[in-house]
Short mmCIF file of N, CA, C and O in Angstrom, two decimals:
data_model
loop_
_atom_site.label_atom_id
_atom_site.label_comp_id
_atom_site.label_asym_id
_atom_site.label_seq_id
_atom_site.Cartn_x
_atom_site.Cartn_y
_atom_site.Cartn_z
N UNK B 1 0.84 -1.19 0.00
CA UNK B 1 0.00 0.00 0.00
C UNK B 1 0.88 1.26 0.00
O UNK B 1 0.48 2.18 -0.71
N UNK B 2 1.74 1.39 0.52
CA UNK B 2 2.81 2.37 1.08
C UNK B 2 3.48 2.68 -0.22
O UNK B 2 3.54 3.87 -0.56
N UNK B 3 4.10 1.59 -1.13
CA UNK B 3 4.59 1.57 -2.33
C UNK B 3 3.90 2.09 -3.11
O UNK B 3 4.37 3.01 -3.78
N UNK B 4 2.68 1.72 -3.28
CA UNK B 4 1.98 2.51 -4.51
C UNK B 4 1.75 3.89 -4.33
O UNK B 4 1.62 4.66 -5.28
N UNK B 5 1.69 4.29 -2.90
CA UNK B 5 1.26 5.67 -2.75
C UNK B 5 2.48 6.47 -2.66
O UNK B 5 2.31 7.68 -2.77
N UNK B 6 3.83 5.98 -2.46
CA UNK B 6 5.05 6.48 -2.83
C UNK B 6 4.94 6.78 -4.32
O UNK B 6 4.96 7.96 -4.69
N UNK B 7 4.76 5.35 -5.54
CA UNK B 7 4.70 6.17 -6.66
C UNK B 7 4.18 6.91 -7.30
O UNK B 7 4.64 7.46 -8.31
N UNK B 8 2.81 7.09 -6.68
CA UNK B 8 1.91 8.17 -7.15
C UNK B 8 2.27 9.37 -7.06
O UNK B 8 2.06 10.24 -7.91
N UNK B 9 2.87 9.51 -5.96
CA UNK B 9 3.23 11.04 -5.26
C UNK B 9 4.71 11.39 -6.31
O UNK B 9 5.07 12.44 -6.85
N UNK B 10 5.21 10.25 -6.29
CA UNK B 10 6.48 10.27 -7.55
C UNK B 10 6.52 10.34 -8.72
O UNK B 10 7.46 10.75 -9.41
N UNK B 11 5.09 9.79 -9.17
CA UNK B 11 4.95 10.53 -10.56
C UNK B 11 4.35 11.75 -10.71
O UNK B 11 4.60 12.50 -11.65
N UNK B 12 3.33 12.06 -9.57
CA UNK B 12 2.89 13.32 -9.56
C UNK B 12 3.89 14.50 -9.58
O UNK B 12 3.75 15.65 -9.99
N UNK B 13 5.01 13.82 -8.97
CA UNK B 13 6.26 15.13 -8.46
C UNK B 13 6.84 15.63 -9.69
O UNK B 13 7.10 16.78 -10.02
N UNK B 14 7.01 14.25 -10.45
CA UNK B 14 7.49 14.18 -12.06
C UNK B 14 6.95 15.08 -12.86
O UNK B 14 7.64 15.85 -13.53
N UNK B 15 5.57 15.08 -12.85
CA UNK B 15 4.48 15.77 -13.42
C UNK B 15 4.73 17.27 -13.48
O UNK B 15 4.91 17.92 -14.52
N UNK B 16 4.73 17.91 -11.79
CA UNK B 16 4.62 18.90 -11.09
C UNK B 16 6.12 19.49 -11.96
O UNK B 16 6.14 20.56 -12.56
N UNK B 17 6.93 18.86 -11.89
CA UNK B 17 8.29 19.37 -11.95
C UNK B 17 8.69 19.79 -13.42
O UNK B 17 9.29 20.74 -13.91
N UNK B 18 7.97 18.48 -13.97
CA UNK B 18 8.35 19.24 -15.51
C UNK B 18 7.32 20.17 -16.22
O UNK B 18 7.58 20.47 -17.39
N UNK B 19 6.05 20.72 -15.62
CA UNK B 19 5.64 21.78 -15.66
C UNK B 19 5.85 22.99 -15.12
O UNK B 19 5.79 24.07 -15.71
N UNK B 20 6.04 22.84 -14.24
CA UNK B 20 6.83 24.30 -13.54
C UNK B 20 8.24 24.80 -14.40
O UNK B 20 8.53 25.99 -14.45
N UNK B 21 9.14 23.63 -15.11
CA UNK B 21 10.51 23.94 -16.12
C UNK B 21 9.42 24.70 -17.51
O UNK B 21 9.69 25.75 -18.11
N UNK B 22 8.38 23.96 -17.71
CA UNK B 22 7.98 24.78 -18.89
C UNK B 22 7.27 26.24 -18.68
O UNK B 22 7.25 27.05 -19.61
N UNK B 23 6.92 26.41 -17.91
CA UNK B 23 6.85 28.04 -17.12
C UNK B 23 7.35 28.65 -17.48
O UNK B 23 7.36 29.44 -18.42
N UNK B 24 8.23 28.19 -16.25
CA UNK B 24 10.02 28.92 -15.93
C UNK B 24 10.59 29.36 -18.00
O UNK B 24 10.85 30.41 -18.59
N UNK B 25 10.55 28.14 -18.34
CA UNK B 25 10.96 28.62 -19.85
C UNK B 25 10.38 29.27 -20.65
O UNK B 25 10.98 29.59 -21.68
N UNK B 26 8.99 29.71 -20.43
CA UNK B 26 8.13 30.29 -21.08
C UNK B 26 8.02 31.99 -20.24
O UNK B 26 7.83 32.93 -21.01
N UNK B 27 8.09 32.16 -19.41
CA UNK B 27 8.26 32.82 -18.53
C UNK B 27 9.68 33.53 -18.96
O UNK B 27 9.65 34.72 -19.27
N UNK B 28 11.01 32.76 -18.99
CA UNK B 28 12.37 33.21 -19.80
C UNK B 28 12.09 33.92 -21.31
O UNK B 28 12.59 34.98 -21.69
N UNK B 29 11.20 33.08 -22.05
CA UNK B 29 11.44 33.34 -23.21
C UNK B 29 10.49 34.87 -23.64
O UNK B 29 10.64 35.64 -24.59
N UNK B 30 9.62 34.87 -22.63
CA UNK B 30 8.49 36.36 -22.67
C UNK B 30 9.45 37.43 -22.41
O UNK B 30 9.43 38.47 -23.06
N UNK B 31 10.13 37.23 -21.65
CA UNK B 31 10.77 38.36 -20.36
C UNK B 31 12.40 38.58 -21.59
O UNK B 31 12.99 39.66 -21.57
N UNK B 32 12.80 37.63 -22.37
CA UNK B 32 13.80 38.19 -23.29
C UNK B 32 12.90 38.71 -24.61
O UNK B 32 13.32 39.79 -25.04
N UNK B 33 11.79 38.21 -25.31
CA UNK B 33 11.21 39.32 -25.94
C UNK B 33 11.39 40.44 -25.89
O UNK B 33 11.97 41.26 -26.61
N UNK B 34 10.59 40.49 -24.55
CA UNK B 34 10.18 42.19 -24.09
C UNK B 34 11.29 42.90 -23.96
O UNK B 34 11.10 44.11 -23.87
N UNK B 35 12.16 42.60 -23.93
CA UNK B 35 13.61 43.00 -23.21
C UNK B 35 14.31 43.38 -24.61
O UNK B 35 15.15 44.28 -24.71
N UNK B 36 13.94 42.72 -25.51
CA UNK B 36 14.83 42.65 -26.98
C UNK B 36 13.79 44.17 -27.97
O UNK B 36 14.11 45.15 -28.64
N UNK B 37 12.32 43.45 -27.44
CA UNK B 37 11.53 44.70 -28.69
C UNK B 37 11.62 46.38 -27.45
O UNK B 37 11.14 47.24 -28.18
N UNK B 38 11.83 46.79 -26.65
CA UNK B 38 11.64 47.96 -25.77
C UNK B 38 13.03 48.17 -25.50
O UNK B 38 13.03 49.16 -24.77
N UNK B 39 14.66 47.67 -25.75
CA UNK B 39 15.56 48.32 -25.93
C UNK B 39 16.01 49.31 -27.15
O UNK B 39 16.46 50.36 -26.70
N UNK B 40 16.01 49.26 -27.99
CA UNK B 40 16.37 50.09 -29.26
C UNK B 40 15.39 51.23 -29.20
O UNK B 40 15.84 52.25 -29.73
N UNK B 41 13.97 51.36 -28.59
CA UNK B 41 13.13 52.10 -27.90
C UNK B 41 13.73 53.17 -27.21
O UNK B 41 13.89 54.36 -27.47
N UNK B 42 14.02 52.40 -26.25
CA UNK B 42 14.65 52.76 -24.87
C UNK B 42 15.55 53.63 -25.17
O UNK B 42 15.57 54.71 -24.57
N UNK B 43 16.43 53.34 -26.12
CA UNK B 43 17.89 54.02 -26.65
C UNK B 43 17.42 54.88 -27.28
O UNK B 43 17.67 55.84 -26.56
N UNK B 44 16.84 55.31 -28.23
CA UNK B 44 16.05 56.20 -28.90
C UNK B 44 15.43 57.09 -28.36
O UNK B 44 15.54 58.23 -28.82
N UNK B 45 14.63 56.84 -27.28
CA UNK B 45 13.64 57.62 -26.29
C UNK B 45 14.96 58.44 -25.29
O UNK B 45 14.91 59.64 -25.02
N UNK B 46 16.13 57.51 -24.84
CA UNK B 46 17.02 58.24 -23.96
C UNK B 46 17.21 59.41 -24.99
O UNK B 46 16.84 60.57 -24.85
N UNK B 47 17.92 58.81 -26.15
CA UNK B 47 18.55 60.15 -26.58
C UNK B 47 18.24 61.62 -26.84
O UNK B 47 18.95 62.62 -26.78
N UNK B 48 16.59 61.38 -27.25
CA UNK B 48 15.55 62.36 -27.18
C UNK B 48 14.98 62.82 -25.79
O UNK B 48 14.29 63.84 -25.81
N UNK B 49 15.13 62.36 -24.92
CA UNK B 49 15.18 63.03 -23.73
C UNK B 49 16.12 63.66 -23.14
O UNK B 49 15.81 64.55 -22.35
N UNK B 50 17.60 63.30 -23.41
CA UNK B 50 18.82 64.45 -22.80
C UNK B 50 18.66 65.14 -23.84
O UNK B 50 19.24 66.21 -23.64
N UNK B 51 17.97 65.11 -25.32
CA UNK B 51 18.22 66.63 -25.82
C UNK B 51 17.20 67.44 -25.61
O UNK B 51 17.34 68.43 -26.32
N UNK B 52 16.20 67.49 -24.94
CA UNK B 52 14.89 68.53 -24.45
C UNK B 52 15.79 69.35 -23.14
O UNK B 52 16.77 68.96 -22.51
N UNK B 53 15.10 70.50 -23.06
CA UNK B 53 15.42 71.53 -21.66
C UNK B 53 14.44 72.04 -21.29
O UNK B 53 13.30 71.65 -21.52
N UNK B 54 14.82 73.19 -20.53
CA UNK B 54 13.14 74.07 -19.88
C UNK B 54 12.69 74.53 -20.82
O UNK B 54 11.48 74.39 -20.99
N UNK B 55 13.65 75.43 -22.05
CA UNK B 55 12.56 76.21 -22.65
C UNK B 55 11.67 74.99 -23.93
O UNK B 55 10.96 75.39 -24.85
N UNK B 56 11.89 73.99 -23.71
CA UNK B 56 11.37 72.87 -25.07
C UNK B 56 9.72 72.68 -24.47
O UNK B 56 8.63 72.78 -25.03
N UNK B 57 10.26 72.28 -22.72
CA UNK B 57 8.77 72.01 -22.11
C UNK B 57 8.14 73.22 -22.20
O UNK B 57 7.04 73.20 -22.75
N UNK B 58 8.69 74.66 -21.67
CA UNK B 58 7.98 75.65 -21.81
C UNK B 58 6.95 76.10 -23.12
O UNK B 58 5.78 76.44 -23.30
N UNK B 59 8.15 75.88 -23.87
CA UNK B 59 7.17 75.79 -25.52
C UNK B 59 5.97 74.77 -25.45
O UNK B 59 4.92 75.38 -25.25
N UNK B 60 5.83 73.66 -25.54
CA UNK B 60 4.94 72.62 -25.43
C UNK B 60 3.62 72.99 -24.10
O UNK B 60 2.43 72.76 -24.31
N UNK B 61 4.03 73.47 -23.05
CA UNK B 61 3.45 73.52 -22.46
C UNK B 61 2.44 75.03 -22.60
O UNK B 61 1.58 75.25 -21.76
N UNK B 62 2.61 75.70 -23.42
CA UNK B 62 1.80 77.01 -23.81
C UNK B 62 0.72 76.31 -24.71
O UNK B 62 -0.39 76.81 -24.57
N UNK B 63 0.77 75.57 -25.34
CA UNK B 63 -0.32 75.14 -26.35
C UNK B 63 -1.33 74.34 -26.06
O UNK B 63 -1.40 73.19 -25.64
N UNK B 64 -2.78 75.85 -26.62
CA UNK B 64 -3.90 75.40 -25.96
C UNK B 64 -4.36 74.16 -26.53
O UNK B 64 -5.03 73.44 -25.79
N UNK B 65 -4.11 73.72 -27.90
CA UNK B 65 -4.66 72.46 -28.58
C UNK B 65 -3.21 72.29 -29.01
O UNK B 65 -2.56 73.14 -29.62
N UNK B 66 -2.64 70.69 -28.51
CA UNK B 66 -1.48 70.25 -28.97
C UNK B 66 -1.71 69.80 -30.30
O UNK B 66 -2.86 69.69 -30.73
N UNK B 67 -0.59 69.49 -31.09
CA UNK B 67 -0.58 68.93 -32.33
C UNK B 67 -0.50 67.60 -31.20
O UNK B 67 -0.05 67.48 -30.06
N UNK B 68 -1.36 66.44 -32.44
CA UNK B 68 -1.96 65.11 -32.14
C UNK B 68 -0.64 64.44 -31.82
O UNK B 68 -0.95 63.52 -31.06
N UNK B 69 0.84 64.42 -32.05
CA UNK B 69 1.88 63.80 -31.83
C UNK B 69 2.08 63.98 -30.42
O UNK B 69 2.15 62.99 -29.69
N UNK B 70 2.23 65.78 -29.76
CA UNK B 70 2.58 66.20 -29.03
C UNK B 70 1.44 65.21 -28.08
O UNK B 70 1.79 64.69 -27.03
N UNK B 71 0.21 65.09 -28.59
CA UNK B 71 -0.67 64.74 -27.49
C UNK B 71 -0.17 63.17 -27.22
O UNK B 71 -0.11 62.67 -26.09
N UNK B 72 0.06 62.71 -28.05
CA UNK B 72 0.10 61.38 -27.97
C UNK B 72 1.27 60.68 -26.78
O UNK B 72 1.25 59.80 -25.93
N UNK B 73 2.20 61.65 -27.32
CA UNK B 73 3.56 61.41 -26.37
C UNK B 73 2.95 61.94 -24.67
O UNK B 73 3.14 61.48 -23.54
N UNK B 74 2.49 62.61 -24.98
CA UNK B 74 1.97 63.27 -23.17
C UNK B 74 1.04 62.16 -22.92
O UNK B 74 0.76 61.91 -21.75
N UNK B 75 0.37 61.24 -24.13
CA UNK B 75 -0.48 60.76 -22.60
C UNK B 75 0.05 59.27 -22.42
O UNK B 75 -0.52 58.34 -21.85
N UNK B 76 1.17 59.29 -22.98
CA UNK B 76 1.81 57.42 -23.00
C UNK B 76 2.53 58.30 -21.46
O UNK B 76 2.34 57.69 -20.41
N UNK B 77 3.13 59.33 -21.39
CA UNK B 77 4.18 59.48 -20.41
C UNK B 77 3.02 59.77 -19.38
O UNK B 77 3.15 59.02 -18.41
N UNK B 78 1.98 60.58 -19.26
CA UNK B 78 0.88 60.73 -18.29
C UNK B 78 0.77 59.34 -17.80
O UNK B 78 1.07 59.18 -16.62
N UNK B 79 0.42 58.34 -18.44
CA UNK B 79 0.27 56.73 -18.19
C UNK B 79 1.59 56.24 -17.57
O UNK B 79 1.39 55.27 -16.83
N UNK B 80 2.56 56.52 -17.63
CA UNK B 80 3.52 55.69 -16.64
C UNK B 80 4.03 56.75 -15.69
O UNK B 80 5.04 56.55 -15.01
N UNK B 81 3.38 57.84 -15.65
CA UNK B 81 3.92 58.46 -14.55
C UNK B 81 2.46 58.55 -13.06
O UNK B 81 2.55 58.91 -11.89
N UNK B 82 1.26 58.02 -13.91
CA UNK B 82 0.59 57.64 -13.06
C UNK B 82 -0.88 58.83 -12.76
O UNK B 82 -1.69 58.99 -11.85
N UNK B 83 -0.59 59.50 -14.17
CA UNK B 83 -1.36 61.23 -13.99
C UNK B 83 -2.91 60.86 -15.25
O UNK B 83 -2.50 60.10 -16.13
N UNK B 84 -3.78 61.07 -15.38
CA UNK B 84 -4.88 61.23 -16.44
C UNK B 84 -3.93 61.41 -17.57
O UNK B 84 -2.76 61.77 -17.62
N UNK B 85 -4.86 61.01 -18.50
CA UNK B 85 -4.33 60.89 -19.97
C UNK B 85 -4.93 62.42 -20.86
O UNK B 85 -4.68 62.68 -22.04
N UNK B 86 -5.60 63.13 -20.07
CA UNK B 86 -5.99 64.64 -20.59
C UNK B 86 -4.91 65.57 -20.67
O UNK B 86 -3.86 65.41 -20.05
N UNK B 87 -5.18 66.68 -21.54
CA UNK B 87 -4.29 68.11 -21.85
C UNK B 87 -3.65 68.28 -20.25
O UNK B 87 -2.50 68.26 -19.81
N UNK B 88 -5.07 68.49 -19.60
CA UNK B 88 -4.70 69.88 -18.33
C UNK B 88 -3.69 68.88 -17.69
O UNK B 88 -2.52 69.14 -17.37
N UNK B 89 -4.28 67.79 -17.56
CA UNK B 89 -2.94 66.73 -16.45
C UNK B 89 -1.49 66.72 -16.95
O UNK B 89 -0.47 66.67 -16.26
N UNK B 90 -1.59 66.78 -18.31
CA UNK B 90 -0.05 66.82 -19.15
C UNK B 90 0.40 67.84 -19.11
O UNK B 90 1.57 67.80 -18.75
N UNK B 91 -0.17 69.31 -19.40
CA UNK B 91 -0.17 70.83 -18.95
C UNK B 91 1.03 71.29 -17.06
O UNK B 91 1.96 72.05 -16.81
N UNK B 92 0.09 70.10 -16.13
CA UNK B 92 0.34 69.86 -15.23
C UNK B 92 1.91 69.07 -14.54
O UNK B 92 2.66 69.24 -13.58
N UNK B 93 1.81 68.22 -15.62
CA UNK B 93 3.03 67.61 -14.97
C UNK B 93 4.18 68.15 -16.09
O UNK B 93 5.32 67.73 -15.88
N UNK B 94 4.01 69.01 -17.23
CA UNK B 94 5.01 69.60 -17.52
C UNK B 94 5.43 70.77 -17.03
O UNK B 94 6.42 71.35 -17.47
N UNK B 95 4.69 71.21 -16.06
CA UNK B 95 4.94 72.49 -14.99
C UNK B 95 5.14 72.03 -13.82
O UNK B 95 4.48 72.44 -12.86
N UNK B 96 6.28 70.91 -13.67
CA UNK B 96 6.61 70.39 -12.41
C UNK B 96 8.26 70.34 -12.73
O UNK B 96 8.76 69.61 -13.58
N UNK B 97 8.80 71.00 -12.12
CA UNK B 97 9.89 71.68 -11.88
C UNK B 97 11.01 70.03 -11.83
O UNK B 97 12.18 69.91 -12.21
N UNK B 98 10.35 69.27 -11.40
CA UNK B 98 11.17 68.08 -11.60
C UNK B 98 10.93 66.48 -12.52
O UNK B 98 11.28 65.33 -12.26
N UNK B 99 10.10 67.14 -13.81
CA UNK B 99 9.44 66.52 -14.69
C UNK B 99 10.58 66.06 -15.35
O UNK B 99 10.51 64.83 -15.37
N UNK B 100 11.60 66.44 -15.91
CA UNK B 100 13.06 66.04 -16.61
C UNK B 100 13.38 65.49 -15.72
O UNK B 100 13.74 64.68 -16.58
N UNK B 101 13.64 65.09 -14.85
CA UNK B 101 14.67 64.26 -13.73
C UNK B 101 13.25 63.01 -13.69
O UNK B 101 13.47 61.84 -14.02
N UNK B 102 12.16 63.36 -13.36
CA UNK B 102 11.06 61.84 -13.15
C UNK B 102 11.69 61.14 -14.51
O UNK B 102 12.25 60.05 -14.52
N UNK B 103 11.48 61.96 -15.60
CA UNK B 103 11.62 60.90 -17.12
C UNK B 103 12.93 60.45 -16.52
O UNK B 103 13.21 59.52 -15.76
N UNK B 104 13.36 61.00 -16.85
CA UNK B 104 15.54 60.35 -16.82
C UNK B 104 15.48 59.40 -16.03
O UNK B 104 15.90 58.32 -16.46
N UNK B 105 14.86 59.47 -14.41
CA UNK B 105 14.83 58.22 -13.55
C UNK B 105 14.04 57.21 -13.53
O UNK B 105 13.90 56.35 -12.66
N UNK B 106 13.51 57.33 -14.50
CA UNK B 106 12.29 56.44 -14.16
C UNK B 106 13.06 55.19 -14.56
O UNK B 106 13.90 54.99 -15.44
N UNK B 107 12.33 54.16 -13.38
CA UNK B 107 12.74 52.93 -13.41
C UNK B 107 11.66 52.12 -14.79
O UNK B 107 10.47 51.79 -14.73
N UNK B 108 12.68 52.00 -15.99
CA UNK B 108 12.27 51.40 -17.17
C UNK B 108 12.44 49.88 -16.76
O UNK B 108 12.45 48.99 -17.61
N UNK B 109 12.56 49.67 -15.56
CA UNK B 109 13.25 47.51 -15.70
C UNK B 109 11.90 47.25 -14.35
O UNK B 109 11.87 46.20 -13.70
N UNK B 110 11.16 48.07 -14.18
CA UNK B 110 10.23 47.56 -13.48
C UNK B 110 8.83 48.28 -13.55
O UNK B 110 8.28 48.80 -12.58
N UNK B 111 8.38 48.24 -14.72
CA UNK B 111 7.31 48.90 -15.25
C UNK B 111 6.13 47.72 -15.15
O UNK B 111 6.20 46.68 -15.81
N UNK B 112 5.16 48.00 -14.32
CA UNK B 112 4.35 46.92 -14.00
C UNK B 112 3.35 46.59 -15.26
O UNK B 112 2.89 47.55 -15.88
N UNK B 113 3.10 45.58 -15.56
CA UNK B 113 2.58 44.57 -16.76
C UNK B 113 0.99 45.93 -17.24
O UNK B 113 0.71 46.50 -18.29
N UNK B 114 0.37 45.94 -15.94
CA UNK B 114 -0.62 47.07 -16.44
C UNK B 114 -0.47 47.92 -17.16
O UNK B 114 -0.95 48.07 -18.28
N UNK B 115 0.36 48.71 -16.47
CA UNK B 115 1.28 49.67 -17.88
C UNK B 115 1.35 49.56 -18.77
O UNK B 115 0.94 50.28 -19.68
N UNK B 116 2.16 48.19 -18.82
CA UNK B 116 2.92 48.26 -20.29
C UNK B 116 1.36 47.74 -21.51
O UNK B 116 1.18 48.02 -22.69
N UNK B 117 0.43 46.88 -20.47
CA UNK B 117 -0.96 46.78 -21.73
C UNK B 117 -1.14 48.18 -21.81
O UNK B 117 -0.93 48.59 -22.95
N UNK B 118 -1.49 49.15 -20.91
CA UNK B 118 -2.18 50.31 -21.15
C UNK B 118 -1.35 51.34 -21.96
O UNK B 118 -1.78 52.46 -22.23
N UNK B 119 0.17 50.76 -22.43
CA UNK B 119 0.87 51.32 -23.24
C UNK B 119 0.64 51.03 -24.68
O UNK B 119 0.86 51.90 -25.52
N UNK B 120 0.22 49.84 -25.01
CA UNK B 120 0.02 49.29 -26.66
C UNK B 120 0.24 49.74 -27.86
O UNK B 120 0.99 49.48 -28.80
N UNK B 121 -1.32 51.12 -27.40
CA UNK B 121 -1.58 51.28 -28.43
C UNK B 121 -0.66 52.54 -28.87
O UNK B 121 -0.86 53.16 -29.91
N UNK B 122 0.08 52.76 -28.20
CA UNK B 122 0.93 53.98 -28.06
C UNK B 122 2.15 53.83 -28.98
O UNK B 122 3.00 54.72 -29.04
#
């Protein structure tokens, strides 16, 4: 009796074990995707961010109807900085004296999964 219920539990373990490796590998293989399509991004987006200053936001931030680009970029960054996806909120956080330093720091290696769906279409 003891024997059989040893191998049950031993093939179950078998079971258990080589599903959790296909996870784990599936799980690896998502997480180097993402990692491969949002670097060259990343590099691109840095470089265009050390070349903006005050008077770039200042400009942007006077305009009562943005051009549709300008809007677009304010509300992907409104979305990971955690602000409404409207003018006045983007208006808002480009009149925050430490809006260039949030972008520059922002932690890009731990951007929670919500985000990055509510980023898509962006």
């Amino acid at each position: 009796e003891a024997d059989k219920v040893r191998a049950v539990v031993s093939e179950e373990e078998a079971i258990a074990k080589e599903k959790a490796d296909e996870t784990e590998a599936i799980a690896e293989d998502a997480q180097k995707r993402s990692g491969r399509s949002i670097a060259p991004c990343y590099t691109q987006l840095t470089k265009a961010l050390d070349a903006l200053d005050k008077s770039d936001i200042a400009e942007v931030r006077v305009f009562a109807n943005p051009p549709e680009m300008v809007m677009t970029v304010m509300e992907a960054v409104c979305i990971l900085l955690g602000n409404k996806t409207d003018w006045a909120s983007a208006k808002s956080l480009l009149g925050d004296t430490q809006f260039l330093s949030r972008l520059v720091n922002y932690d890009k290696d731990n951007i929670p999964d919500k985000l990055l769906r509510n980023l898509k279409k962006y």
